[in-house]
Coordinates of C-alpha atoms in Angstrom, one line a residue:
M1 CA -4.9 -18.1 -7.2
S2 CA -5.9 -14.5 -8.0
K3 CA -3.3 -13.3 -5.5
F4 CA -0.6 -15.4 -7.3
F5 CA -1.4 -13.6 -10.5
T6 CA -1.5 -10.2 -8.8
Y7 CA 2.0 -10.6 -7.3
T8 CA 3.3 -12.2 -10.5
G9 CA 2.0 -9.4 -12.6
S10 CA 3.3 -6.7 -10.2
L11 CA 6.8 -8.3 -10.2
L12 CA 6.8 -8.7 -14.0
V13 CA 5.9 -5.0 -14.4
L14 CA 8.7 -4.1 -11.9
A15 CA 11.2 -6.2 -13.9
A16 CA 10.1 -4.6 -17.2
A17 CA 10.5 -1.1 -15.6
I18 CA 14.0 -1.9 -14.4
I19 CA 15.1 -3.2 -17.9
A20 CA 13.5 -0.2 -19.6
A21 CA 15.2 2.3 -17.2
V22 CA 18.6 0.6 -17.4
G23 CA 18.5 0.4 -21.2
A24 CA 17.2 3.9 -22.0
G25 CA 19.4 7.0 -22.2
S26 CA 21.8 8.8 -24.5
V27 CA 23.3 5.4 -25.3
A28 CA 20.7 2.7 -26.0
V29 CA 21.8 -0.7 -24.7
P30 CA 20.5 -4.0 -26.2
L31 CA 18.4 -6.2 -24.0
S32 CA 20.9 -9.1 -24.1
E33 CA 23.7 -6.8 -22.8
I34 CA 21.4 -5.4 -20.1
I35 CA 20.7 -8.9 -18.8
K36 CA 24.4 -9.9 -18.9
V37 CA 25.4 -6.8 -16.9
I38 CA 22.7 -7.2 -14.4
I39 CA 23.6 -10.9 -13.9
A40 CA 27.3 -9.9 -13.5
H41 CA 26.5 -7.2 -10.8
V42 CA 23.9 -8.9 -8.7
T43 CA 24.9 -12.6 -8.9
P44 CA 28.2 -14.5 -8.5
F45 CA 28.2 -15.3 -12.2
S46 CA 30.4 -13.3 -14.6
P47 CA 29.2 -13.6 -18.2
A48 CA 31.3 -11.8 -20.9
V49 CA 30.0 -8.2 -21.3
D50 CA 31.0 -5.3 -23.4
S51 CA 33.3 -3.0 -21.4
V52 CA 31.5 0.2 -22.5
H53 CA 28.0 -1.2 -21.7
D54 CA 29.4 -2.6 -18.4
S55 CA 30.6 0.9 -17.4
I56 CA 27.4 2.7 -18.5
I57 CA 25.0 0.2 -16.8
G58 CA 27.1 -1.0 -13.9
D59 CA 28.5 2.3 -12.7
V60 CA 25.7 4.7 -13.6
R61 CA 22.3 3.4 -14.6
L62 CA 21.9 0.2 -12.5
P63 CA 22.7 1.8 -9.1
R64 CA 20.4 4.7 -10.0
V65 CA 17.5 2.5 -11.0
L66 CA 18.0 0.3 -7.9
L67 CA 18.1 3.3 -5.6
A68 CA 15.0 4.8 -7.2
G69 CA 13.3 1.4 -6.6
L70 CA 14.3 1.2 -3.0
V71 CA 13.3 4.8 -2.3
G72 CA 9.9 4.3 -4.0
A73 CA 9.3 1.1 -2.2
S74 CA 10.2 2.7 1.2
L75 CA 7.9 5.7 0.7
A76 CA 5.0 3.6 -0.7
I77 CA 4.9 1.0 2.1
S78 CA 5.3 3.8 4.7
G79 CA 2.3 5.6 3.2
A80 CA 0.2 2.4 3.3
A81 CA 1.1 1.8 6.9
F82 CA 0.3 5.4 7.9
Q83 CA -3.0 5.3 6.1
G84 CA -4.0 2.0 7.7
L85 CA -2.9 3.0 11.2
L86 CA -4.5 6.5 11.1
Q87 CA -7.6 5.3 9.1
N88 CA -6.8 8.2 6.8
P89 CA -6.3 7.8 3.0
L90 CA -4.7 11.2 2.9
A91 CA -1.9 10.3 5.3
D92 CA 1.6 9.8 3.9
P93 CA 5.1 10.8 4.9
Y94 CA 4.8 14.0 2.8
T95 CA 1.4 15.3 3.9
L96 CA 2.1 14.4 7.6
G97 CA 5.3 16.5 7.5
V98 CA 7.5 13.5 8.2
S99 CA 9.5 14.0 5.0
S100 CA 10.1 17.7 5.9
G101 CA 11.3 16.5 9.4
A102 CA 13.7 14.1 7.8
S103 CA 14.9 16.8 5.5
V104 CA 15.7 19.1 8.4
G105 CA 17.9 16.3 9.9
A106 CA 19.7 15.8 6.6
V107 CA 20.2 19.5 6.0
L108 CA 21.6 19.9 9.5
V109 CA 24.2 17.3 8.7
L110 CA 25.2 19.0 5.5
F111 CA 25.0 22.5 7.0
L112 CA 26.9 21.8 10.2
G113 CA 29.1 19.1 8.9
I114 CA 28.0 16.7 11.6
S115 CA 29.7 13.3 11.7
F116 CA 29.3 10.5 14.2
P117 CA 32.6 9.1 15.4
V118 CA 33.2 5.6 14.0
F119 CA 29.8 5.5 12.3
S120 CA 30.4 8.5 10.0
M121 CA 28.8 6.7 7.0
V122 CA 25.4 6.4 8.6
T123 CA 25.3 10.0 10.1
L124 CA 23.0 11.3 7.4
P125 CA 20.3 8.5 7.6
I126 CA 20.4 8.3 11.4
M127 CA 19.8 12.1 11.8
S128 CA 17.1 12.0 9.1
I129 CA 15.3 9.1 10.9
L130 CA 15.6 10.8 14.3
T131 CA 14.1 14.1 13.1
A132 CA 11.4 12.1 11.2
V133 CA 10.4 10.3 14.3
L134 CA 10.3 13.5 16.4
T135 CA 8.3 15.3 13.7
L136 CA 5.7 12.5 13.6
L137 CA 5.4 12.4 17.4
F138 CA 4.9 16.2 17.5
V139 CA 2.2 16.1 14.7
I140 CA 0.2 13.3 16.4
T141 CA 0.5 14.9 19.9
F142 CA -0.4 18.4 18.8
A143 CA -3.3 17.1 16.6
R144 CA -4.7 15.1 19.5
M145 CA -4.5 18.2 21.8
L146 CA -6.6 20.1 19.2
D147 CA -9.0 17.2 18.5
Q148 CA -9.2 14.1 20.7
T149 CA -10.8 12.2 17.8
L150 CA -7.7 12.8 15.7
S151 CA -9.8 13.8 12.7
I152 CA -8.5 13.7 9.2
E153 CA -8.6 17.5 8.7
T154 CA -6.8 18.2 12.0
L155 CA -4.0 15.7 11.3
I156 CA -3.4 16.8 7.8
L157 CA -3.5 20.5 8.6
T158 CA -1.1 20.0 11.5
G159 CA 1.3 18.1 9.2
I160 CA 1.0 20.8 6.5
V161 CA 1.6 23.7 9.0
L162 CA 4.6 21.9 10.6
G163 CA 5.9 21.0 7.2
S164 CA 5.8 24.7 6.2
F165 CA 7.6 25.7 9.4
L166 CA 10.3 23.2 8.8
G167 CA 10.6 24.3 5.2
S168 CA 11.3 27.8 6.6
V169 CA 14.0 26.4 8.9
I170 CA 15.6 24.8 5.9
S171 CA 15.4 28.0 3.9
L172 CA 17.1 29.8 6.8
M173 CA 19.9 27.4 6.8
I174 CA 20.3 27.8 3.0
A175 CA 20.4 31.5 3.4
L176 CA 23.2 31.3 6.0
T177 CA 25.2 28.7 4.1
G178 CA 28.2 29.2 1.9
D179 CA 30.0 26.6 -0.1
E180 CA 27.4 24.0 0.8
L181 CA 24.6 25.9 -0.9
R182 CA 24.6 24.0 -4.2
Q183 CA 24.8 20.7 -2.5
I184 CA 21.9 21.4 -0.2
V185 CA 19.7 22.9 -2.9
G186 CA 20.4 20.0 -5.3
W187 CA 19.6 17.5 -2.6
L188 CA 16.4 19.2 -1.6
L189 CA 15.0 19.1 -5.2
G190 CA 14.8 15.3 -4.9
S191 CA 17.0 13.1 -7.1
V192 CA 18.6 9.7 -7.4
A193 CA 21.1 10.8 -10.0
M194 CA 24.9 10.4 -9.5
R195 CA 24.4 8.6 -6.2
G196 CA 26.3 5.3 -7.0
W197 CA 26.5 1.9 -5.2
N198 CA 27.5 3.5 -1.9
F199 CA 24.1 5.1 -1.5
V200 CA 22.4 1.8 -2.4
S201 CA 24.3 -0.1 0.2
L202 CA 23.6 2.7 2.7
L203 CA 19.9 2.5 2.2
V204 CA 19.5 -1.3 2.1
P205 CA 19.9 -2.1 5.8
F206 CA 17.3 0.5 6.8
F207 CA 15.0 -0.7 4.0
V208 CA 15.2 -4.3 5.1
I209 CA 14.7 -3.6 8.8
G210 CA 11.8 -1.1 8.2
S211 CA 10.1 -3.2 5.6
L212 CA 10.2 -6.4 7.6
L213 CA 8.8 -4.6 10.7
L214 CA 5.9 -3.4 8.6
L215 CA 5.2 -6.5 6.6
I216 CA 4.6 -8.6 9.8
Q217 CA 2.0 -6.1 11.0
G218 CA -0.5 -6.7 8.3
Q219 CA -3.0 -8.6 10.4
E220 CA -2.7 -6.0 13.2
L221 CA -3.2 -3.1 10.8
N222 CA -6.4 -4.8 9.5
A223 CA -7.7 -4.9 13.1
M224 CA -6.7 -1.3 13.8
S225 CA -8.3 0.0 10.7
L226 CA -11.6 -1.0 12.3
G227 CA -10.9 1.3 15.2
E228 CA -8.7 1.1 18.2
E229 CA -11.3 -0.1 20.6
R230 CA -12.3 -2.9 18.2
A231 CA -8.7 -3.9 17.8
K232 CA -8.3 -4.1 21.6
Q233 CA -11.3 -6.4 21.7
L234 CA -9.7 -8.6 19.2
G235 CA -6.6 -8.9 21.4
V236 CA -4.3 -6.6 19.6
P237 CA -1.8 -4.7 21.9
T238 CA -2.5 -1.5 20.1
E239 CA 0.0 0.8 21.9
K240 CA 2.9 -1.6 21.2
R241 CA 1.8 -2.1 17.6
K242 CA 1.4 1.6 16.9
A243 CA 4.9 2.3 18.3
V244 CA 6.4 -0.4 16.0
I245 CA 4.5 0.8 12.9
L246 CA 5.3 4.4 13.4
L247 CA 9.0 3.7 14.2
A248 CA 9.3 1.4 11.1
A249 CA 7.6 3.9 8.8
S250 CA 9.8 6.7 10.1
I251 CA 13.0 4.6 9.6
L252 CA 12.0 4.0 6.0
T253 CA 11.1 7.6 5.4
G254 CA 14.1 9.1 7.1
A255 CA 16.5 6.7 5.2
A256 CA 14.8 7.4 1.9
V257 CA 14.9 11.1 2.3
A258 CA 18.6 11.0 3.4
V259 CA 19.7 9.4 0.1
S260 CA 17.3 11.0 -2.4
G261 CA 16.0 14.3 -0.9
T262 CA 12.3 15.2 -0.6
I263 CA 10.2 13.3 -3.1
G264 CA 6.5 13.9 -2.5
F265 CA 3.2 12.0 -2.9
V266 CA 4.7 8.5 -3.6
G267 CA 3.3 7.3 -0.3
L268 CA -0.1 8.7 -1.1
V269 CA -0.5 7.8 -4.8
V270 CA 0.8 4.2 -4.8
P271 CA -1.2 2.8 -1.7
H272 CA -4.3 4.6 -3.0
I273 CA -4.1 2.9 -6.4
C274 CA -3.1 -0.5 -4.9
R275 CA -6.1 -0.3 -2.5
K276 CA -8.4 0.4 -5.5
L277 CA -7.0 -2.4 -7.6
F278 CA -6.1 -5.1 -5.0
G279 CA -8.3 -4.5 -1.9
V280 CA -7.8 -3.2 1.6
D281 CA -6.3 -6.3 3.3
H282 CA -3.0 -5.0 4.7
R283 CA -1.4 -8.5 4.5
H284 CA -1.4 -8.0 0.7
L285 CA -1.6 -4.2 0.5
L286 CA 1.7 -3.6 2.2
P287 CA 3.9 -5.9 0.0
L288 CA 2.0 -4.8 -3.2
S289 CA 2.5 -1.2 -2.3
L290 CA 6.2 -1.9 -1.8
I291 CA 6.6 -3.6 -5.2
N292 CA 4.5 -1.1 -7.1
G293 CA 6.1 1.8 -5.3
A294 CA 9.5 0.7 -6.6
T295 CA 8.0 0.5 -10.1
F296 CA 6.4 3.9 -9.9
L297 CA 9.5 5.8 -8.9
I298 CA 11.7 3.9 -11.4
L299 CA 9.4 5.0 -14.1
A300 CA 9.1 8.6 -12.7
D301 CA 12.9 8.8 -12.7
L302 CA 13.0 7.5 -16.3
V303 CA 10.6 10.2 -17.4
S304 CA 12.5 12.9 -15.4
R305 CA 15.8 12.2 -17.3
T306 CA 14.4 11.5 -20.8
I307 CA 11.4 13.8 -21.3
I308 CA 13.5 16.9 -22.1
A309 CA 16.9 15.2 -22.5
P310 CA 19.7 16.0 -22.2
V311 CA 18.3 18.2 -19.4
E312 CA 17.1 16.3 -16.3
L313 CA 14.1 17.3 -14.3
P314 CA 14.1 16.7 -10.5
I315 CA 12.2 13.5 -9.8
G316 CA 10.1 15.3 -7.2
V317 CA 8.6 17.5 -10.0
I318 CA 7.3 14.4 -11.8
T319 CA 5.8 12.8 -8.6
S320 CA 4.2 16.1 -7.6
L321 CA 2.6 16.6 -11.0
I322 CA 1.1 13.2 -10.7
G323 CA 0.4 13.2 -6.9
A324 CA -1.2 16.7 -6.4
P325 CA -4.2 16.0 -8.6
I326 CA -4.8 12.6 -7.0
F327 CA -4.5 14.2 -3.6
A328 CA -7.2 16.7 -4.6
L329 CA -9.4 13.9 -6.0
I330 CA -9.2 11.9 -2.8
L331 CA -10.1 15.0 -0.8
Y332 CA -13.0 15.8 -3.0
Q333 CA -14.3 12.2 -2.8
Q334 CA -14.0 12.2 1.0
R335 CA -15.9 15.4 1.3
K336 CA -18.6 14.2 -1.1
E337 CA -19.0 10.9 0.8
R338 CA -19.3 12.8 4.1
S339 CA -21.9 15.2 2.7
T340 CA -24.0 12.3 1.4
H341 CA -23.7 10.5 4.7
R342 CA -24.8 13.6 6.7
K343 CA -27.8 14.1 4.3
R344 CA -28.9 10.5 4.8
R345 CA -28.6 10.8 8.6
G346 CA -30.7 14.0 8.5
A347 CA -33.3 12.2 6.4
V348 CA -33.5 9.3 8.9
H349 CA -33.9 11.7 11.8
D350 CA -36.6 13.7 10.0

C-alpha cells in the first residue's frame, strides 16, 4: 500500500509540474484552457480551444515541457542504473564522462554535416549513442587497468579526466568552425527551448527502448549491488546483464544529449534523493527515478525561463547549481563513513 501512495504521489507531482510549466510564461494560460489543449494534442478528442492558447501551448510550451520531462527521465534512470551496477552513488552520465562522449558525437554531426543515407533524421542520436557507448567502455577499461577493484575514486577520476579531454576536442571543433559556431555553442549550453514536436518524436523511440531494457533489470541490479560474486551465486548472468544495462543507459544518455545538449547532475541528484526517500530496491528505484527525473527537469526548465524573464538561462546552469553542492555532500559523507569504518577496524585490531 505504501508503494501505491509513493507512485501516486510522484505521478501527481509530475502532473502538477507539467501544468505549472505549460501555464507559466509571458502569457498566463488558465487551467481549463491548459487541460483542453493537452487533451486535444495527446488524445483523439478535440475539445473547443482558444486559437491563441492553442498556438502558445500546442506549438511552443507543451513540446518543450514534454521534451524536458523525457530528457530528465532518461538521465535520472540512467544515473540510477549506473550507480546500482557500479555500486557507486557518485556515478552518473555526467561524472563518468558519458555525457561528454555523447556531446562529441553530436558536435561531430553538426561540425562535419554528417548525415546517414535514408536515416538522416536519426543521425544525431545514433552518433551520440555510439560515442557515449565507446566513452563508457573506455572509462571502465582504463579504470580497471589502473585498479582491478574498480574503486570509486579511480572510476570518477577517469571519467573526469576523459570528460575534460573530450571537452577540449569539442573546443577545438568550435575554434575551427564557421557558420555553425552559434548552433554548436547554443546546443552545448543545454536547453530544450525551441525544439518542437519533431525533437520529442525523435527521442521517444530511444527513450522507450532504453527505459524498458532498464526497468526489467531491477531484480538483477539488486543482486549485483551486493557484489558480482554474490550475484553469480544467486544465478545472475552478470556479464550479459552488465552489457544490457550499460547499453541501455548509454542509449538513453546519448539520445537525451542529442536533443538537449549537455545537462549535468540530473542522473546524480534524482537517484540520490529517491534512494533516501524510497529505499534502495531497484525494482522501485528505477521507475521512481524516471518519474521524478522528469519532474525535476521540467521544474528546472521552468525556473531557467522565468527567474530573470524575459532572459532565459541555460537549463544546465540550474541543474549544476543544484547538483554540484549535492555531489560535494555525497563525497564528504562517503569519506566520513570510510574514515569512521577504518577507525573502528583499527580499534578492533588493537
